[in-house]
Short mmCIF file of C-alpha atoms in Angstrom, two decimals:
data_model
loop_
_atom_site.label_atom_id
_atom_site.label_comp_id
_atom_site.label_asym_id
_atom_site.label_seq_id
_atom_site.Cartn_x
_atom_site.Cartn_y
_atom_site.Cartn_z
CA MET N 4 23.03 -19.37 3.11
CA ALA N 5 22.61 -20.79 -0.38
CA LEU N 6 20.40 -20.39 -3.39
CA GLY N 7 17.92 -23.18 -3.96
CA ILE N 8 19.65 -24.12 -7.20
CA GLY N 9 22.83 -24.93 -5.33
CA ILE N 10 24.88 -21.86 -6.25
CA GLY N 11 26.47 -20.44 -3.12
CA SER N 12 26.21 -16.85 -2.03
CA ILE N 13 28.11 -14.92 0.58
CA PHE N 14 26.89 -13.66 3.94
CA ASP N 15 28.93 -10.67 5.06
CA GLY N 16 27.29 -9.77 8.35
CA VAL N 17 25.29 -6.96 6.75
CA GLY N 18 22.82 -8.90 4.67
CA ASN N 19 22.63 -11.09 1.65
CA LEU N 20 24.92 -10.79 -1.36
CA ILE N 21 23.44 -12.22 -4.52
CA ASP N 22 25.54 -11.82 -7.66
CA LEU N 23 24.36 -12.56 -11.19
CA VAL N 24 27.63 -11.65 -12.89
CA GLY N 25 28.45 -14.48 -15.28
CA LEU N 26 25.24 -16.33 -14.38
CA ASP N 27 23.03 -15.19 -17.25
CA ASP N 28 20.70 -18.19 -16.99
CA LEU N 29 20.41 -18.23 -13.19
CA ILE N 30 16.66 -17.64 -13.12
CA GLY N 31 15.53 -17.51 -16.72
CA ASN N 32 13.52 -14.98 -18.67
CA ILE N 33 10.44 -12.90 -18.06
CA ASP N 34 8.21 -15.91 -18.79
CA ASP N 35 9.33 -17.44 -15.51
CA ILE N 36 7.55 -14.83 -13.37
CA ASN N 37 4.08 -13.42 -13.07
CA LEU N 38 4.10 -9.64 -12.75
CA ASN N 39 0.31 -9.24 -13.05
CA ASP N 40 0.30 -7.57 -16.43
CA LEU N 41 3.48 -5.57 -15.88
CA GLY N 42 3.07 -4.11 -19.34
CA ASN N 43 0.39 -1.80 -17.93
CA LEU N 44 2.64 -0.46 -15.19
CA PHE N 45 3.09 2.86 -16.97
CA ASP N 46 0.05 4.73 -18.28
CA ASP N 47 0.23 6.63 -21.55
CA LEU N 48 3.92 7.37 -21.41
CA GLY N 49 4.32 7.68 -25.15
CA GLY N 50 7.49 8.58 -26.99
CA GLU N 51 10.91 7.44 -25.88
CA ILE N 52 9.95 6.68 -22.26
CA GLY N 53 7.07 4.44 -23.31
CA ASP N 54 9.36 2.63 -25.74
CA LEU N 55 11.99 2.29 -23.01
CA PHE N 56 9.57 0.53 -20.67
CA ASP N 57 8.12 -1.72 -23.38
CA ASP N 58 11.59 -2.76 -24.48
CA LEU N 59 12.72 -3.36 -20.90
CA ILE N 60 9.83 -5.68 -20.12
CA ASP N 61 10.12 -7.53 -23.43
CA ASP N 62 13.82 -8.15 -23.00
CA ILE N 63 14.33 -8.93 -19.29
CA ASP N 64 16.71 -11.90 -19.17
CA SER N 65 17.00 -12.65 -15.46
CA THR N 66 15.27 -11.81 -12.22
CA ILE N 67 16.23 -12.21 -8.61
CA ASP N 68 14.11 -11.59 -5.55
CA GLY N 69 15.54 -10.82 -2.12
CA ASN N 70 14.02 -11.55 1.27
CA ASN N 71 13.01 -9.36 4.21
CA GLY N 72 16.59 -8.92 5.41
CA ASN N 73 19.17 -6.39 4.28
CA ASN N 74 19.97 -7.68 0.81
CA ARG N 75 22.84 -6.79 -1.50
CA ILE N 76 21.87 -7.79 -5.01
CA ARG N 77 23.96 -7.25 -8.12
CA GLY N 78 22.80 -7.96 -11.65
CA ASN N 79 24.82 -8.76 -14.73
CA ARG N 80 25.31 -7.30 -18.20
CA ARG N 81 21.87 -8.38 -19.36
CA ASP N 82 18.47 -6.88 -18.54
CA ASN N 83 17.64 -7.67 -14.91
CA LEU N 84 14.68 -7.40 -12.55
CA LEU N 85 16.08 -6.97 -9.03
CA ILE N 86 13.74 -6.88 -6.01
CA GLY N 87 14.87 -6.04 -2.49
CA ARG N 88 11.58 -6.34 -0.55
CA ASP N 89 11.78 -5.35 3.16
CA GLY N 90 15.04 -4.33 4.76
CA ASN N 91 17.69 -1.79 3.83
CA ASP N 92 18.81 -3.15 0.48
CA ALA N 93 21.53 -2.33 -2.04
CA LEU N 94 20.63 -3.08 -5.66
CA LEU N 95 23.10 -2.69 -8.53
CA GLY N 96 21.92 -3.30 -12.07
CA LEU N 97 25.27 -2.98 -13.90
CA ALA N 98 24.85 -2.96 -17.70
CA GLY N 99 21.54 -3.65 -19.41
CA ASN N 100 18.12 -2.04 -19.14
CA ASP N 101 17.13 -2.94 -15.59
CA LEU N 102 14.07 -2.65 -13.36
CA LEU N 103 15.10 -2.19 -9.70
CA VAL N 104 12.46 -2.39 -6.94
CA GLY N 105 13.63 -1.61 -3.41
CA GLY N 106 10.48 -2.40 -1.42
CA ASP N 107 10.18 -1.16 2.17
CA GLY N 108 13.28 0.04 3.97
CA ASN N 109 15.97 2.60 3.22
CA ASP N 110 17.37 1.27 -0.03
CA ARG N 111 20.21 2.28 -2.32
CA MET N 112 19.71 1.56 -6.00
CA ASP N 113 22.19 2.05 -8.83
CA GLY N 114 20.99 1.24 -12.33
CA GLY N 115 24.46 1.17 -13.86
CA ARG N 116 24.78 1.46 -17.61
CA GLY N 117 21.61 1.23 -19.68
CA ASN N 118 18.11 2.68 -19.53
CA ASP N 119 16.82 1.77 -16.08
CA ILE N 120 13.67 2.20 -13.99
CA LEU N 121 14.16 2.59 -10.23
CA VAL N 122 11.25 2.10 -7.80
CA GLY N 123 12.15 2.76 -4.17
CA GLY N 124 8.96 1.89 -2.30
CA GLY N 125 8.67 2.83 1.38
CA GLY N 126 11.56 4.43 3.23
CA SER N 127 14.17 7.05 2.41
CA ASP N 128 15.84 5.66 -0.68
CA THR N 129 18.88 6.72 -2.68
CA TYR N 130 18.66 6.63 -6.47
CA VAL N 131 21.66 6.57 -8.80
CA GLY N 132 20.80 6.17 -12.45
CA SER N 133 24.37 6.28 -13.79
CA SER N 134 24.47 6.39 -17.60
CA GLY N 135 21.44 5.98 -19.87
CA ASN N 136 17.91 7.38 -19.93
CA ASP N 137 16.63 6.51 -16.47
CA VAL N 138 13.26 6.84 -14.71
CA PHE N 139 13.04 7.50 -10.95
CA VAL N 140 9.69 6.67 -9.34
CA LEU N 141 8.45 8.79 -6.40
CA GLU N 142 5.62 7.93 -4.00
CA THR N 143 3.75 10.29 -1.70
CA GLY N 144 3.76 9.50 2.01
CA ARG N 145 6.45 6.86 1.61
CA GLY N 146 9.61 8.67 2.65
CA ARG N 147 12.04 11.21 1.26
CA ASP N 148 14.20 9.97 -1.60
CA LEU N 149 17.58 11.23 -2.74
CA VAL N 150 18.03 11.35 -6.52
CA ARG N 151 21.78 11.76 -6.74
CA ASP N 152 22.41 12.15 -10.46
CA TYR N 153 19.26 13.44 -12.16
CA ARG N 154 20.09 14.77 -15.64
CA ASP N 155 17.58 17.22 -17.00
CA GLY N 156 16.55 16.38 -20.55
CA THR N 157 17.81 12.80 -20.24
CA ASP N 158 16.15 11.26 -17.18
CA LYS N 159 12.52 11.36 -16.02
CA ILE N 160 10.69 11.48 -12.68
CA ALA N 161 7.65 9.20 -12.47
CA LEU N 162 4.69 9.99 -10.20
CA LEU N 163 1.87 7.80 -9.00
CA SER N 164 -1.16 8.05 -11.26
CA ASP N 165 -3.19 10.06 -8.71
CA VAL N 166 -0.57 12.81 -8.43
CA GLU N 167 -0.19 15.53 -11.05
CA PHE N 168 2.68 17.91 -11.67
CA SER N 169 0.38 20.77 -10.67
CA ASP N 170 0.12 19.19 -7.18
CA LEU N 171 3.86 19.57 -6.62
CA LYS N 172 6.07 22.32 -5.31
CA ILE N 173 9.50 22.54 -6.93
CA SER N 174 11.85 24.69 -4.85
CA GLN N 175 15.53 25.52 -4.52
CA LYS N 176 17.49 25.07 -1.30
CA GLY N 177 21.16 25.79 -1.77
CA ARG N 178 22.39 23.56 -4.59
CA ASN N 179 19.50 21.15 -4.14
CA THR N 180 16.11 20.99 -5.83
CA LEU N 181 13.29 19.86 -3.54
CA VAL N 182 10.17 18.11 -4.84
CA SER N 183 7.24 18.33 -2.41
CA GLN N 184 3.52 17.74 -2.24
CA GLY N 185 2.13 19.92 0.52
CA ARG N 186 4.27 19.20 3.60
CA ASP N 187 5.44 15.88 2.20
CA LEU N 188 9.00 16.13 0.87
CA LEU N 189 9.24 13.52 -1.87
CA ALA N 190 12.74 13.98 -3.21
CA VAL N 191 15.99 15.90 -2.96
CA MET N 192 17.93 16.36 -6.20
CA PRO N 193 21.49 17.64 -5.59
CA GLY N 194 23.07 19.87 -8.20
CA VAL N 195 19.81 20.44 -10.07
CA ARG N 196 18.34 23.90 -10.68
CA ALA N 197 14.69 24.10 -9.69
CA SER N 198 14.04 26.53 -12.54
CA SER N 199 14.98 23.81 -15.05
CA ILE N 200 12.38 21.32 -13.77
CA THR N 201 9.09 21.45 -15.68
CA ALA N 202 6.12 19.18 -16.37
CA ASN N 203 8.15 17.70 -19.24
CA ASP N 204 10.42 16.05 -16.67
CA PHE N 205 7.55 14.02 -15.20
CA VAL N 206 5.51 11.01 -16.31
CA ASN N 207 2.66 9.18 -14.58
CA PHE N 208 3.12 5.80 -12.93
CA ASN N 209 0.38 3.25 -12.25
CA LEU N 210 0.86 0.82 -9.36
CA ALA N 211 -2.53 -0.84 -9.82
CA ASN N 212 -1.02 -3.70 -11.81
CA PHE N 213 2.24 -3.97 -9.87
CA ASN N 214 1.90 -6.35 -6.92
CA LEU N 215 5.13 -7.90 -5.71
CA ALA N 216 3.14 -10.50 -3.80
CA THR N 217 2.12 -12.07 -7.12
CA ILE N 218 5.66 -12.73 -8.28
CA SER N 219 6.48 -16.43 -8.59
CA HIS N 220 9.69 -18.03 -9.75
CA SER N 221 10.51 -21.24 -11.53
CA VAL N 222 13.57 -21.53 -9.28
CA ASP N 223 13.28 -21.42 -5.49
CA ALA N 224 15.76 -19.43 -3.44
CA SER N 225 16.20 -19.99 0.27
CA PHE N 226 18.34 -18.13 2.78
#
């Protein structure tokens, strides 16, 4: 298994390991991909979260796109776009302000240092923001996600644009906060008090302009 540009990667029997550490120019910058007007991904965020997303998109230095297998993708110290697609993927952003997209499957995503946005997609995904002001995106009817390190007042939960905070039920079960819409359990947040979660913790998310099928690269990768 090798990248199309001739840089080897390692197959470990679990999936694909793609490592950008030390390879800052592996793919290029945001101009090398078409994200179908990614700047409109968030609607009316305003304030620090809106600035976070604008800065992330403006400054993305490298992107790497997995396949439909079980990918293990690690970024570098710059701002990365990491995409797992189908399969049970592991995405690690390391430093930088990263955008991690799991796709279908039960994915584990760790933003690492920096202000990161984590989008799980279908399946039961595990979110770890690590340090920074992070945004965790939840989808209805797409599986139950585990948000392992949500920090009230620092991180945000993003909802699809057709879901409002008033549609949700925030409840306590033991040491966990549960986020539900009707009978659909969207997320479990360990160590978080349900009483501390308010509408201020949530922002709206618009998937209308986010179509992974439109992404194209200037460098081909084959596995």
